[in-house]
């Protein structure tokens, strides 16, 4: 089955075309035909294609809105010049969408119908910056391909539906949960699920034997405690702002700061929230950049004090979460790194792991240094009782596989209410 995977943002669409079916899934033989992204939708858009052979190609086109962008994309990936091998719109058999917030309602990937659209709409209040764009992407796809092509929603929150009450409830008046569904939802679920699944495959473990801490360290960062293959705690909360230090997000802080900063800086609460989301984290501390590569260069080559500080705080917070999740899990078999930073920076991995020798984690510096650019493997020293791994995340592949499973009837279809 040829599946178009879409991750729709405010002015961007990331896409991938994946061929998968039951046999390919069983043999890890899925084929990725083409991937890329469209940026600056609404103006002169830039489209970048990355082909299966590693080559990239850039185009520009005037794409006035999401509908025009998806229509252009579908037309292009099914044209001979795309090199995808697809030659007509009918060659796209199904579409899988990354949808950020499934609330308590969506606990697995679902076929999109009117009830699901309404469910995503109902969760707009919980994810005003994301779900509206996801809905626009689904509507644009229906316009481009017709109502006959099945579309599947794969939710970022769904993997965390297994969190126990004691992990997802905040210690605020309980009626707030009942009245407004204020709780930890967790995000990056598709990524943590993808990492855990791949780890299980590489280490030939049964699902029930997987007891690991996954760290998705990209521009957004989150940690997840996984026991028996399911998420039992995660660092992002009601929104993706909580938890680890991120590129531009603060992560954990004292909530009393919101009012204090507002009063001191003459800002509204929503301006402070925007500051915590887009002016904080690595960017906020360093005053330079949210890009870890540039920060490492500033710190190592130019000895910039605040760049060093930003990196130190980033690593310290991640190590603290590892400690917390070791306690939550009662010990773990491995810490698994992924995301742009987790997959590429041996230095950051080593700095996060430094000081975890008490927990049985000893880094093999040489192996760690070799695990960059998409390579997977174990970098803890022989004899470590807590292993350290790099397992690149592949959210698009998981979305494509879920899409196949849902469309072919091998996965629960429809919406299920959380019984709690
Ligand atoms: P992502 O959001 O997963 O694409 O990750 C983006 C982050 O990964 C940015 O902070 C990049 O600077 C960081 N990154 C990518 N490559 C490297 C690298 N070689 N060393 C350090 N950070 C990197």
XYZ file of C-alpha atoms and ligand atoms in Angstrom:
443
model
C 0.000 0.000 0.000
C 1.379 3.444 -0.948
C 0.914 5.782 1.972
C 1.419 9.532 2.093
C 2.407 10.630 5.594
C 1.706 14.272 6.448
C 2.752 16.405 9.396
C 0.983 19.719 8.928
C 2.019 22.860 10.855
C 0.987 26.503 10.590
C 2.987 27.296 7.440
C 4.783 24.005 6.847
C 4.038 20.461 5.726
C 6.490 17.617 6.278
C 5.756 14.645 4.061
C 6.926 11.172 3.274
C 5.725 8.495 0.843
C 6.070 4.987 2.271
C 5.190 1.624 0.752
C 4.163 -0.867 3.394
C 1.987 -3.911 3.963
C 1.825 -6.854 6.375
C 4.695 -8.733 4.750
C 6.961 -5.702 4.491
C 6.233 -4.827 8.119
C 7.088 -8.334 9.281
C 10.439 -8.182 7.449
C 11.213 -4.493 8.075
C 10.989 -4.179 4.310
C 8.976 -0.961 4.113
C 10.140 1.271 1.248
C 10.522 5.007 1.671
C 10.067 6.531 -1.782
C 10.415 10.201 -1.058
C 10.345 12.665 1.798
C 10.644 16.368 2.294
C 8.944 19.503 3.416
C 7.156 22.585 2.206
C 7.975 25.761 4.101
C 6.597 29.303 4.037
C 3.134 28.356 2.848
C 1.176 31.553 2.195
C 3.963 33.164 0.155
C 6.751 32.026 -2.113
C 7.027 28.526 -0.667
C 10.230 26.508 -0.590
C 9.895 22.783 -1.213
C 12.739 20.437 -0.331
C 12.711 16.835 -1.532
C 14.961 14.134 -0.123
C 15.113 11.095 -2.342
C 15.702 7.504 -1.322
C 19.235 7.653 -2.838
C 20.198 10.522 -0.502
C 20.007 13.319 -3.074
C 18.051 16.480 -2.338
C 16.236 18.882 -4.621
C 14.791 22.318 -3.962
C 11.905 24.029 -5.708
C 9.886 27.156 -5.135
C 6.212 27.694 -5.851
C 3.622 30.305 -4.909
C 1.326 28.371 -2.574
C -1.264 30.690 -1.082
C -2.675 28.384 1.605
C -2.672 24.831 2.972
C -5.188 23.665 0.396
C -2.976 24.869 -2.453
C 0.096 23.359 -0.788
C -1.377 19.873 -0.339
C -2.863 19.940 -3.825
C 0.522 20.908 -5.278
C 2.253 18.244 -3.205
C -0.108 15.456 -4.266
C 0.214 16.548 -7.908
C 3.992 16.673 -7.694
C 4.669 13.394 -5.880
C 2.529 11.578 -8.448
C 4.292 13.178 -11.420
C 7.242 11.534 -13.223
C 9.617 14.394 -12.322
C 9.294 13.621 -8.610
C 11.092 10.323 -9.096
C 8.764 8.657 -6.570
C 7.616 6.022 -9.040
C 3.964 7.024 -8.531
C 2.249 8.165 -11.707
C -1.324 9.096 -10.793
C -3.213 10.457 -7.782
C -4.902 7.070 -7.550
C -1.482 5.595 -6.693
C -1.805 7.134 -3.228
C -3.859 4.526 -1.411
C -4.119 6.124 2.016
C -2.900 9.128 3.989
C -1.614 9.136 7.587
C -1.656 12.385 9.544
C 0.310 13.288 12.633
C -2.292 14.877 14.905
C -0.929 16.519 18.020
C -3.724 16.269 20.564
C -6.120 13.376 20.951
C -7.151 14.352 24.494
C -8.527 11.509 26.608
C -10.736 10.333 23.782
C -8.222 8.895 21.315
C -6.089 6.080 22.661
C -4.969 4.651 19.330
C -4.754 5.599 15.660
C -8.137 5.914 13.958
C -9.748 6.145 10.554
C -10.875 9.722 10.084
C -14.641 10.111 9.775
C -17.056 12.851 10.819
C -16.965 11.763 14.488
C -13.164 11.771 14.544
C -13.031 15.209 12.919
C -15.380 16.436 15.631
C -13.180 14.800 18.276
C -10.069 16.574 16.946
C -12.065 19.809 16.858
C -13.159 19.245 20.472
C -9.486 19.079 21.444
C -8.603 22.397 19.766
C -9.020 24.047 23.165
C -6.224 21.822 24.518
C -3.890 22.403 21.544
C -4.844 25.707 19.916
C -1.460 26.000 18.187
C -1.580 22.555 16.573
C -4.939 20.844 16.115
C -6.434 23.565 13.857
C -3.545 23.078 11.398
C -3.958 19.303 11.529
C -7.658 19.757 10.694
C -6.779 22.052 7.795
C -4.365 19.410 6.510
C -7.033 16.702 6.626
C -9.547 18.895 4.795
C -6.937 19.903 2.190
C -6.114 16.226 1.610
C -9.779 15.376 1.098
C -9.983 18.157 -1.490
C -6.854 16.940 -3.259
C -7.542 13.198 -3.273
C -11.299 12.899 -2.830
C -13.353 11.420 0.004
C -12.674 7.880 -1.240
C -9.036 7.851 -0.098
C -8.908 6.785 3.563
C -7.174 9.123 6.000
C -5.888 8.042 9.384
C -5.088 10.161 12.441
C -2.056 9.147 14.516
C -2.034 11.094 17.774
C 1.052 12.396 19.586
C -0.724 11.884 22.897
C -2.067 8.352 22.309
C 1.002 6.407 23.479
C 0.722 8.051 26.903
C -2.863 6.967 27.534
C -1.442 4.187 29.737
C -0.111 6.661 32.330
C -1.514 5.753 35.739
C -3.609 8.330 37.599
C -0.784 9.112 40.001
C 1.412 10.133 37.039
C -1.113 12.082 35.011
C -2.904 14.049 37.733
C -1.499 17.337 38.984
C -1.821 18.123 42.674
C -4.366 20.870 42.068
C -8.037 20.811 43.142
C -9.450 17.604 41.702
C -12.578 19.262 40.228
C -10.277 21.021 37.737
C -9.592 17.631 36.203
C -13.267 16.733 36.139
C -14.382 20.121 34.826
C -11.595 21.050 32.414
C -9.593 17.840 31.855
C -6.503 19.456 33.391
C -3.935 16.654 33.554
C -0.670 15.463 32.012
C -1.236 14.287 28.431
C 2.337 13.979 27.236
C 3.491 14.444 23.633
C 6.092 12.988 21.234
C 4.202 9.714 21.812
C 4.744 8.473 18.276
C 8.472 9.038 18.672
C 8.770 7.287 22.054
C 6.707 4.389 20.708
C 8.880 4.167 17.603
C 12.099 4.169 19.689
C 10.769 1.540 22.111
C 9.590 -0.680 19.270
C 12.908 -0.493 17.446
C 14.833 -1.115 20.683
C 12.742 -4.225 21.260
C 13.485 -5.438 17.735
C 17.252 -4.833 17.905
C 17.610 -6.438 21.321
C 15.198 -9.277 20.477
C 13.089 -8.668 23.571
C 9.457 -9.404 24.192
C 7.246 -6.352 24.606
C 6.713 -7.163 28.304
C 10.467 -7.160 28.893
C 11.010 -3.585 27.726
C 11.845 -1.376 30.742
C 13.635 1.686 29.418
C 13.914 5.454 29.601
C 13.639 7.110 26.202
C 14.969 10.617 25.629
C 13.714 12.432 22.542
C 16.143 15.352 22.303
C 15.443 17.573 19.337
C 14.277 21.144 19.184
C 11.461 19.865 21.405
C 12.632 17.465 24.119
C 10.879 14.904 26.269
C 11.639 11.869 28.411
C 9.455 8.806 28.792
C 9.494 5.909 31.277
C 8.435 2.729 29.474
C 7.543 -0.472 31.308
C 6.215 -3.574 29.622
C 6.284 -1.641 26.357
C 3.875 1.035 27.590
C 4.390 4.601 28.771
C 4.054 4.972 32.549
C 5.355 8.545 32.824
C 6.522 11.312 30.552
C 7.973 14.771 31.019
C 5.718 16.890 28.809
C 2.452 17.671 30.500
C -0.797 19.473 29.805
C 1.146 21.163 27.024
C 4.585 20.479 25.486
C 6.057 23.233 27.701
C 6.723 21.070 30.763
C 9.761 18.920 31.478
C 13.201 19.057 29.906
C 14.985 22.200 28.734
C 14.298 22.573 24.997
C 15.481 24.758 22.116
C 13.196 27.670 22.999
C 10.995 26.240 25.796
C 11.822 26.528 29.475
C 10.564 23.124 30.609
C 9.859 22.828 34.355
C 9.641 25.968 36.449
C 7.812 27.354 39.459
C 4.301 28.325 38.264
C 4.364 31.343 40.598
C 6.884 32.846 38.165
C 4.225 33.565 35.569
C 2.523 36.226 37.638
C 5.833 37.565 38.950
C 7.391 37.954 35.499
C 4.174 39.526 34.195
C 4.210 42.144 36.986
C 7.936 42.876 36.770
C 8.136 43.048 32.985
C 4.729 44.655 32.358
C 3.519 41.721 30.300
C 0.196 39.910 30.068
C 0.053 36.268 31.166
C -0.227 35.148 27.568
C 2.880 37.185 26.683
C 4.763 35.460 29.509
C 3.560 32.083 28.270
C 4.774 32.994 24.779
C 8.145 33.946 26.298
C 8.379 30.564 28.033
C 7.575 28.805 24.762
C 9.608 30.738 22.246
C 12.267 32.843 24.015
C 13.460 30.468 26.724
C 15.347 27.162 26.899
C 18.744 27.039 25.173
C 17.994 30.290 23.347
C 16.910 32.105 26.484
C 19.880 31.093 28.620
C 22.540 31.555 25.951
C 21.036 34.654 24.375
C 22.492 33.276 21.151
C 20.650 30.395 19.559
C 18.340 27.416 20.063
C 20.560 25.272 17.834
C 22.663 22.815 19.849
C 25.296 22.538 17.099
C 25.959 26.281 17.199
C 25.903 26.342 20.993
C 28.509 23.580 21.202
C 30.704 25.513 18.776
C 30.293 28.730 20.811
C 31.049 26.898 24.049
C 33.972 24.792 22.832
C 35.668 27.114 20.365
C 34.863 30.548 21.769
C 34.441 29.611 25.441
C 31.173 31.532 25.586
C 30.050 31.411 29.233
C 26.306 31.472 28.641
C 26.485 28.922 25.848
C 28.279 26.624 28.298
C 25.693 27.361 30.950
C 22.814 26.566 28.595
C 24.388 23.210 27.725
C 25.084 22.437 31.389
C 21.487 23.181 32.424
C 20.175 21.148 29.472
C 22.254 18.098 30.438
C 21.623 18.425 34.162
C 17.844 18.511 33.688
C 17.952 15.448 31.430
C 20.077 13.574 34.008
C 17.620 14.526 36.758
C 14.776 13.023 34.739
C 16.746 9.831 34.216
C 17.131 9.610 37.999
C 13.437 10.263 38.540
C 12.395 7.642 36.009
C 14.806 5.072 37.419
C 12.877 5.543 40.649
C 9.499 5.427 38.865
C 10.441 2.214 37.039
C 12.293 0.600 39.965
C 15.408 0.455 37.777
C 15.697 0.174 34.018
C 17.603 -1.834 31.429
C 18.591 1.075 29.213
C 18.520 4.795 28.537
C 17.782 5.328 24.847
C 18.646 8.552 23.001
C 16.918 9.900 19.871
C 16.057 13.183 18.127
C 18.426 15.584 16.339
C 20.588 16.090 19.437
C 20.231 12.571 20.845
C 21.139 10.965 17.518
C 24.018 13.254 16.600
C 25.793 14.654 19.604
C 28.080 12.200 21.379
C 29.214 15.082 23.587
C 25.728 15.828 24.917
C 25.002 12.115 25.427
C 28.253 11.716 27.378
C 27.528 14.781 29.493
C 24.024 13.584 30.333
C 25.326 10.143 31.301
C 28.263 11.501 33.325
C 27.642 10.848 37.007
C 25.255 7.956 36.408
C 27.941 5.374 37.180
C 26.220 4.782 40.550
C 23.238 3.503 38.542
C 25.444 1.096 36.587
C 25.863 3.229 33.449
C 29.419 3.498 32.149
C 29.961 5.138 28.753
C 32.302 3.658 26.165
C 33.645 6.917 24.741
C 34.832 5.424 21.457
C 31.558 3.683 20.645
C 29.630 6.761 21.708
C 31.689 8.927 19.362
C 30.941 6.644 16.425
C 27.158 6.714 16.863
C 26.203 9.759 14.787
C 24.240 10.521 11.632
C 21.476 7.982 11.994
C 23.510 5.043 13.302
C 21.940 2.901 15.995
C 23.677 0.944 18.725
C 24.696 0.519 22.334
C 27.397 2.843 23.704
C 27.634 1.744 27.319
C 30.769 -0.120 28.358
C 30.748 -3.868 28.695
C 29.373 -4.863 32.088
C 27.110 -1.804 32.524
C 23.928 -2.832 34.319
C 22.157 0.213 32.884
C 22.860 0.326 29.156
C 22.953 3.427 26.963
C 21.684 3.302 23.382
C 21.108 5.465 20.346
C 18.002 4.437 18.423
C 16.987 6.960 15.742
C 13.299 7.743 15.861
C 11.168 7.113 12.788
C 7.792 8.673 13.417
C 6.835 8.697 9.743
C 7.350 4.961 9.419
C 5.191 4.337 12.463
C 2.473 6.616 11.086
C 2.597 4.756 7.748
C 2.384 1.371 9.471
C -0.502 2.474 11.711
C -2.249 3.820 8.626
C -1.883 0.478 6.895
C -3.100 -1.414 9.974
C -6.145 0.817 10.430
C -7.077 0.836 6.748
C -6.681 -2.917 6.403
C -8.747 -3.484 9.538
C -5.943 -4.807 11.723
C -6.262 -2.117 14.362
C -9.127 -0.842 16.460
C -11.079 1.661 14.398
C -13.209 4.413 15.892
C -13.060 6.389 19.089
C -12.816 4.894 22.523
C -13.577 6.682 25.737
C -11.071 6.546 28.534
C -12.866 4.592 31.250
C -11.254 6.613 34.014
P 15.173 17.856 15.632
O 14.131 18.770 16.207
O 15.004 16.436 16.086
O 15.355 18.007 14.152
O 16.574 18.320 16.275
C 17.076 19.604 16.069
C 18.234 19.825 17.030
O 19.238 18.821 16.807
C 18.907 21.177 16.873
O 19.177 21.736 18.149
C 20.221 20.817 16.194
O 21.226 21.717 16.494
C 20.509 19.471 16.842
N 21.544 18.760 16.124
C 21.515 18.218 14.885
N 22.740 17.709 14.561
C 23.548 17.912 15.642
C 24.903 17.622 15.946
N 25.684 17.012 15.067
N 25.386 18.008 17.163
C 24.613 18.630 18.042
N 23.314 18.925 17.817
C 22.783 18.582 16.635
